[in-house]
Coordinates of C-alpha atoms and ligand atoms in Angstrom, one line a residue:
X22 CA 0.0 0.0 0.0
X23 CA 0.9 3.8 -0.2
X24 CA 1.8 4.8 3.1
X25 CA 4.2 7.9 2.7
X26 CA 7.4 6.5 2.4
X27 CA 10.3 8.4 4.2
X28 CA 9.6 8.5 7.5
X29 CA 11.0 11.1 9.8
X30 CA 11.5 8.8 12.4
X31 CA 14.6 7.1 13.8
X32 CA 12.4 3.7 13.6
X33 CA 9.7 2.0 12.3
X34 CA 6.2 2.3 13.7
X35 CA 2.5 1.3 13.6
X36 CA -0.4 2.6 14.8
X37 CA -3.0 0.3 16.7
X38 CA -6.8 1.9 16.1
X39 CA -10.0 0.8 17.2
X40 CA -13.3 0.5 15.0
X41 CA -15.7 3.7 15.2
X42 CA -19.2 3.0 15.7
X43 CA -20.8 6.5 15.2
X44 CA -20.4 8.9 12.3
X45 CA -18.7 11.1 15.1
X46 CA -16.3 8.5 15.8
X47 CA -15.7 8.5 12.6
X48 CA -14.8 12.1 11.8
X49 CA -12.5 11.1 14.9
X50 CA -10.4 8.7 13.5
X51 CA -10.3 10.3 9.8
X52 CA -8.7 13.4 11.6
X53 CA -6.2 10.9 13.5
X54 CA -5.7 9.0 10.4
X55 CA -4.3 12.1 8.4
X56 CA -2.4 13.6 11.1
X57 CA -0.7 10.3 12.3
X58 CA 0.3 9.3 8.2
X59 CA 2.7 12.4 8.2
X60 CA 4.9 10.0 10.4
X61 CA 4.8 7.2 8.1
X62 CA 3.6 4.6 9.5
X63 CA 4.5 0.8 8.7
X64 CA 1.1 -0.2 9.1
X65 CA -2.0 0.9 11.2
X66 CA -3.7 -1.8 13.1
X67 CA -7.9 -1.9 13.6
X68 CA -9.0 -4.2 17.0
X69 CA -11.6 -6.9 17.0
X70 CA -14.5 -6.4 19.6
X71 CA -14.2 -9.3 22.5
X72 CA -16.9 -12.1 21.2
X73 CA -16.8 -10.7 17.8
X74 CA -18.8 -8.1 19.2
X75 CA -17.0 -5.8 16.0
X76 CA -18.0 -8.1 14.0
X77 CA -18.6 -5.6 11.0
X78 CA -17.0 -2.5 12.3
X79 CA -13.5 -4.0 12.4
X80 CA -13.7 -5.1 8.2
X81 CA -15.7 -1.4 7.9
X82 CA -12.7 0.4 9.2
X83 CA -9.6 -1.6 7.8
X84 CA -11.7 -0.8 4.3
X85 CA -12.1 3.0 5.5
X86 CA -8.0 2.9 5.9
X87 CA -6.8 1.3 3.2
X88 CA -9.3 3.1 0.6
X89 CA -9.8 6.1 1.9
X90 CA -6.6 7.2 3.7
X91 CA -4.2 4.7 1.3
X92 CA -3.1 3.1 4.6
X93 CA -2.1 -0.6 5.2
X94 CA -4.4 -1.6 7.7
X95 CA -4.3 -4.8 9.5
X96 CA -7.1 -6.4 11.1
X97 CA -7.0 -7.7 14.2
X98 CA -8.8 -11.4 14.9
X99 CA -9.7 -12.8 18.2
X100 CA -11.1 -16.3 18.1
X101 CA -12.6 -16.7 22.0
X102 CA -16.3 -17.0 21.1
X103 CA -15.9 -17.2 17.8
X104 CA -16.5 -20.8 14.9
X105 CA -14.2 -21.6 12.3
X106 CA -17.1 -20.9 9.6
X107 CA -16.8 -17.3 11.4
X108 CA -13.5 -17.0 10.8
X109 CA -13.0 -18.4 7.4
X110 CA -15.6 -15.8 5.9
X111 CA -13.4 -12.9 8.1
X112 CA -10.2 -14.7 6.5
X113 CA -11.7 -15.0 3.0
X114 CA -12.7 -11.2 3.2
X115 CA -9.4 -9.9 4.6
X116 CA -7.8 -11.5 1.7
X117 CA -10.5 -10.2 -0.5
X118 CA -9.4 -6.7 0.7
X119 CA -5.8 -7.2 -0.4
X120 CA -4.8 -7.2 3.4
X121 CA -1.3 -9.0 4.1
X122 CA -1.3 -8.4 7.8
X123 CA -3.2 -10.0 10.5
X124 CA -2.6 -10.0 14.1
X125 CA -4.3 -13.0 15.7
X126 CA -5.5 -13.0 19.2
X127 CA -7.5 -15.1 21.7
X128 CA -9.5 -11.6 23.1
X129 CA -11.6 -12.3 26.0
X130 CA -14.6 -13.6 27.0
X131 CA -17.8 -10.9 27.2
X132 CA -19.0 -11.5 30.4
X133 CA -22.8 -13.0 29.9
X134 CA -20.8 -15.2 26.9
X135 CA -20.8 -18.5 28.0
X136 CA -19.2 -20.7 25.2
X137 CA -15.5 -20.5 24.2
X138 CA -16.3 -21.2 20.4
X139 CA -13.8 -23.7 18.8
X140 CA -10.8 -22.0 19.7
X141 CA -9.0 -22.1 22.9
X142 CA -6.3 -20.2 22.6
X143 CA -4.9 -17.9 20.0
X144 CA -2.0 -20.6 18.9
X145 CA -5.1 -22.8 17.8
X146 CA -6.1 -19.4 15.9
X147 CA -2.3 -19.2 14.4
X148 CA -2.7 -23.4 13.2
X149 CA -6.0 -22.6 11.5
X150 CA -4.7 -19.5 10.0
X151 CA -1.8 -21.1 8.3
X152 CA -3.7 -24.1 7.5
X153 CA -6.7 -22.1 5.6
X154 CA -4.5 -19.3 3.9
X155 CA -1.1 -21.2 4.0
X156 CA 1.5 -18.2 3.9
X157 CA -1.0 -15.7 2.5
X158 CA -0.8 -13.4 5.8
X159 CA 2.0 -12.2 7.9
X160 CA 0.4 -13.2 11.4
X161 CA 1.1 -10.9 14.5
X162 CA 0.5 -12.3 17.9
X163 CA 0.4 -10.9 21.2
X164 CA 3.0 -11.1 24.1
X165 CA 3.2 -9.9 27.4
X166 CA 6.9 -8.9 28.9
X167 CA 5.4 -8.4 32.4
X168 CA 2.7 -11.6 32.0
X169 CA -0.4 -12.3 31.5
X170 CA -2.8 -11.6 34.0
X171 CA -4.6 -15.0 33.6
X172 CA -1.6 -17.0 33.3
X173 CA 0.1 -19.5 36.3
X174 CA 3.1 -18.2 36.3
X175 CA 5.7 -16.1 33.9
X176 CA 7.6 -19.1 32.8
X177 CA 4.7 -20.9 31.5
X178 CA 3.4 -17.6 30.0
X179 CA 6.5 -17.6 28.2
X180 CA 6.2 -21.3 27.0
X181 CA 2.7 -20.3 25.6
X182 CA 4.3 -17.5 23.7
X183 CA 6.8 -19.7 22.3
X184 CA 3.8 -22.1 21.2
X185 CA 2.4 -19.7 19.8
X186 CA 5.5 -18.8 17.6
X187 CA 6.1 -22.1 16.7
X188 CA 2.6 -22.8 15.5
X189 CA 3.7 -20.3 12.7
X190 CA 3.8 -16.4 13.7
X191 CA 5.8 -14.0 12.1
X192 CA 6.0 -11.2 14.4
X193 CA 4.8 -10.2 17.9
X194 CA 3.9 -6.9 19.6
X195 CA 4.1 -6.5 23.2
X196 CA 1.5 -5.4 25.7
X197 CA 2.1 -1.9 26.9
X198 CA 4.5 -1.4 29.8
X199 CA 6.7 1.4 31.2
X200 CA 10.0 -1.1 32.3
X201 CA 12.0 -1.0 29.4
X202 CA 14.1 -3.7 31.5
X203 CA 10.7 -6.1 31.4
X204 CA 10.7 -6.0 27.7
X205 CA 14.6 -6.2 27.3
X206 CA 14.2 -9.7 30.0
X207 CA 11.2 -11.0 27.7
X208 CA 13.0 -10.7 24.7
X209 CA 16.3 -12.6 25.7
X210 CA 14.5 -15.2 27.3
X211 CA 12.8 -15.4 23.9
X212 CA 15.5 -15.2 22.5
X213 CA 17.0 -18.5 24.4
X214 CA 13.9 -20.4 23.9
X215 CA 14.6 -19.8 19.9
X216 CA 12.2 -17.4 18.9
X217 CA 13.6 -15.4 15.9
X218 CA 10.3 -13.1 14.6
X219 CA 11.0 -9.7 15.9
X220 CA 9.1 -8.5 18.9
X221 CA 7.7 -5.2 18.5
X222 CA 7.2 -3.1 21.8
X223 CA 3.4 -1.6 22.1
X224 CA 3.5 1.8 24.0
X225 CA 0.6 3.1 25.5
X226 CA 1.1 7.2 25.0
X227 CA 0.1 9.0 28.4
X228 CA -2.7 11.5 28.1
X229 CA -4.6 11.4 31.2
X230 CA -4.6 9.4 34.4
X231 CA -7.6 8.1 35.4
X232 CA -8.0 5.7 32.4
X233 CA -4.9 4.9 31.8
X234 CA -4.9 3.5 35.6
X235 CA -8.1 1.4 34.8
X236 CA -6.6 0.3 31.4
X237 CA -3.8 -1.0 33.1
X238 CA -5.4 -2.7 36.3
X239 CA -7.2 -4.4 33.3
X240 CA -4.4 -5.9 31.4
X241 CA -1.8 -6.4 34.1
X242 CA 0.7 -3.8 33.2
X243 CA 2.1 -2.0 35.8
X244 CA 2.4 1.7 35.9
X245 CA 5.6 2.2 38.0
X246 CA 5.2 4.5 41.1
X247 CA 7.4 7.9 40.6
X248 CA 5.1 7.9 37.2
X249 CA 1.9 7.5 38.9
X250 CA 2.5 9.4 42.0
X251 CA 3.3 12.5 39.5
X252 CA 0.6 11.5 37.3
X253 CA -1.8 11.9 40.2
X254 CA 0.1 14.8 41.9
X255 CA -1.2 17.1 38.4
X256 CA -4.6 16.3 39.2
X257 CA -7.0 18.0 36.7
X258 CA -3.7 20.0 35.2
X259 CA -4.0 18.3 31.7
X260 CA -1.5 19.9 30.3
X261 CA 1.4 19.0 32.8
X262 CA 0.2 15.7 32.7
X263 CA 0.5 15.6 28.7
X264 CA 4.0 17.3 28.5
X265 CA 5.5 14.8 31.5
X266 CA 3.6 11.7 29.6
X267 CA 5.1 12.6 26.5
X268 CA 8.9 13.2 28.3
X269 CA 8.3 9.7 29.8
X270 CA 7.1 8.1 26.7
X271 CA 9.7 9.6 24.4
X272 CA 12.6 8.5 26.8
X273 CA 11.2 4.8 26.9
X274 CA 10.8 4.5 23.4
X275 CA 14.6 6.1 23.2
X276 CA 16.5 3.2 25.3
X277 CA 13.8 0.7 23.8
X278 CA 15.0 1.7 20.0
X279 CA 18.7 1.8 21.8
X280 CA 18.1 -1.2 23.1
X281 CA 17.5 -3.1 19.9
X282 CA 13.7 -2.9 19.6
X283 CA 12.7 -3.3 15.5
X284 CA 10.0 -0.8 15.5
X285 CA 7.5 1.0 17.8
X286 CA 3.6 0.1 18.0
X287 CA 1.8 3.0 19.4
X288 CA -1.9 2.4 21.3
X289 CA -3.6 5.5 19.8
X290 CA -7.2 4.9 21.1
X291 CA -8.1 7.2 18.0
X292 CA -6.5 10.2 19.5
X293 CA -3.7 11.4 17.5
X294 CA -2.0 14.2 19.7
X295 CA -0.7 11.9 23.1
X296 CA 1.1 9.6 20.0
X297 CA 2.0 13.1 17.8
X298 CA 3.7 14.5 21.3
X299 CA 6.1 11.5 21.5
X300 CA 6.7 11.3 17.5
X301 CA 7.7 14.8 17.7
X302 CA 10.7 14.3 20.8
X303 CA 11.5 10.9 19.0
X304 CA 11.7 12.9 16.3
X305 CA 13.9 16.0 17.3
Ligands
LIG23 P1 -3.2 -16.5 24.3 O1 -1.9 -16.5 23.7 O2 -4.2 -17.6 23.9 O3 -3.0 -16.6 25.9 C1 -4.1 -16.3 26.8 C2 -3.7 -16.9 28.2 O4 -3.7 -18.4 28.1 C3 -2.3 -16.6 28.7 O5 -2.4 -16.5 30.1 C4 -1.5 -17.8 28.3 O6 -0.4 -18.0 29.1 C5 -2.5 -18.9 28.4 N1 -2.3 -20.1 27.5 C6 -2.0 -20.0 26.2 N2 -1.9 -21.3 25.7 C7 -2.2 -22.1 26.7 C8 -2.2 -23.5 26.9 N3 -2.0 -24.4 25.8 N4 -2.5 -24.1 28.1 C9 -2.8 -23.3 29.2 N5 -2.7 -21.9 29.1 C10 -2.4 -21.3 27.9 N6 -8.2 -8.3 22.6 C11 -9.3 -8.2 21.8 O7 -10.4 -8.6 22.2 N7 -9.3 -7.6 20.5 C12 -8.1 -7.1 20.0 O8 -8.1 -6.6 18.9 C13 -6.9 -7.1 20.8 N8 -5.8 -6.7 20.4 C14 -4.6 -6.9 21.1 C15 -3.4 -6.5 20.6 C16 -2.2 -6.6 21.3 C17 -0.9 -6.2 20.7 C18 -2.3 -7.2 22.6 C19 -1.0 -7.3 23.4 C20 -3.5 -7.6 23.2 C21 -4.7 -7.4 22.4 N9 -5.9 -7.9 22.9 C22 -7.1 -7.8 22.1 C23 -6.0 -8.4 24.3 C24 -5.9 -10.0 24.2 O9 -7.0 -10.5 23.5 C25 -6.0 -10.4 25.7 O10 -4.8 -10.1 26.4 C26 -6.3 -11.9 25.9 O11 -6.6 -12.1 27.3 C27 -5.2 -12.9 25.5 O12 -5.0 -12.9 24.2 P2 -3.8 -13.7 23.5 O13 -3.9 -13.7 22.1 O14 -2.5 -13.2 24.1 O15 -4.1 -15.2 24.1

């Protein structure tokens, strides 16, 4: 696809969207869109409702990026819930669509959803992907540098991951975290188990505090305390709490790319200026 094709950045990056609903989330994420291609982006990612609860609104929006904004958008495909006839006709379409990219996920279960569907965990998604489209997508998976929250323990979160790999993934983005020592750990003992895709960090941008806090109870990563104490010492002060989010941000994403990390995956929510803050210092 046509994304713009110098980037001005010191690395490559993606931007992870969700799929609007309303006509004014719409105008929202055209407006994010345009800004956030200025930086180039690899690819732009569009989620997958838990349950398949997006179940038209995630192929309406990776259509939306790729025709209207010349984009390569990737869907993202969470089996938990979902049949393999389901997913066929979402895998059929995708490739319909001209879409290379997938990033294939368990998601959760809704609660009030009683049945897992005929997947149990996203490495059974990854098998059924390569077995239906043989090497017709590039298949992202998640991983989690600081675990998990559902799993026993980190090593056999780690063993899952490598499952996971093995069952034929070609790249992996991270969970969001604020240790760059967490990811740097997760990758060399990836690393030692054999796993060769690259492991892309995702970074969660910091625009406010209350939701980031609920965001992260939610998915187990940990926000560490001199960060959240001054988070909560700005209090309503939005703009303190953008500029320090976007310092902090920027200097993680510095000693990640230092570090060795092949690319950046920003969680945008739709919102294009917490990710345009750190794009510019990573940038300057
Ligand atoms: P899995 O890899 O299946 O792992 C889930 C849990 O099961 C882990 O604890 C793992 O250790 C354990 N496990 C795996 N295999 C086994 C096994 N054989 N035996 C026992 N335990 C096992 N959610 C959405 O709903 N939609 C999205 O679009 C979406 N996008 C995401 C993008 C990224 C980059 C990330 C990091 C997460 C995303 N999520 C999304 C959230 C994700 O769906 C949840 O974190 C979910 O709980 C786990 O999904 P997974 O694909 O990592 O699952």
């Amino acid at each position: 696809m046509n994304s713009t094709p110098h980037s001005p950045l010191p690395t490559p990056v993606s931007f992870e969207f969700f799929p609007p609903k309303t006509d004014e989330q719409r105008a929202q994420l055209d407006r994010t869109a345009a800004k956030l291609k200025a930086w180039a982006p690899e690819y732009v990612s569009v989620t997958f409702g838990a349950g398949g609860s997006t179940l038209s609104y995630t192929p309406e929006t990776v259509r939306r990026l790729r025709e209207e904004h010349a984009l390569d958008a990737a869907p993202h495909l969470s089996c938990m819930g979902g049949t393999r006839a389901e997913i066929r006709r979402l895998l059929e379409l995708y490739q319909a669509m001209g879409c290379r990219r997938i990033v294939a996920l368990r998601g959760d279960l809704p609660s009030g959803m009683a049945s897992y569907g005929d997947f149990r965990y996203a490495s059974e998604l990854v098998e059924f992907i390569r077995t239906e489209c043989d090497g017709f997508f590039h298949i992202e998976v998640a991983c989690y540098p600081e675990m998990h929250p559902q799993a026993s323990d980190a090593h056999a979160d780690l063993d899952h991951f490598v499952a996971k790999v093995r069952a034929g993934a070609n790249g992996a983005i991270t969970q969001y975290f604020y240790n760059a020592d967490a990811y740097f750990r997760f990758v060399d003992e990836a690393r030692a188990r054999g796993v060769t895709v690259p492991i892309v960090p995702g970074v969660m941008p910091i625009s406010q505090y209350a939701q980031l806090r609920r965001f992260s109870d939610l998915c187990g990563a940990e926000i560490p305390r001199w960060i959240a104490k001054r988070l909560e010492a700005y209090r309503d002060d939005l703009e303190s709490i953008r500029s320090f989010g976007a310092d902090v941000v920027a200097e993680l994403c510095r000693k990640l790319i230092a570090g060795g990390a092949p690319g950046i995956h920003f969680y945008t929510l739709n919102r294009a200026r917490a990710t345009l803050a750190v794009c510019e210092r990573l940038a300057g």
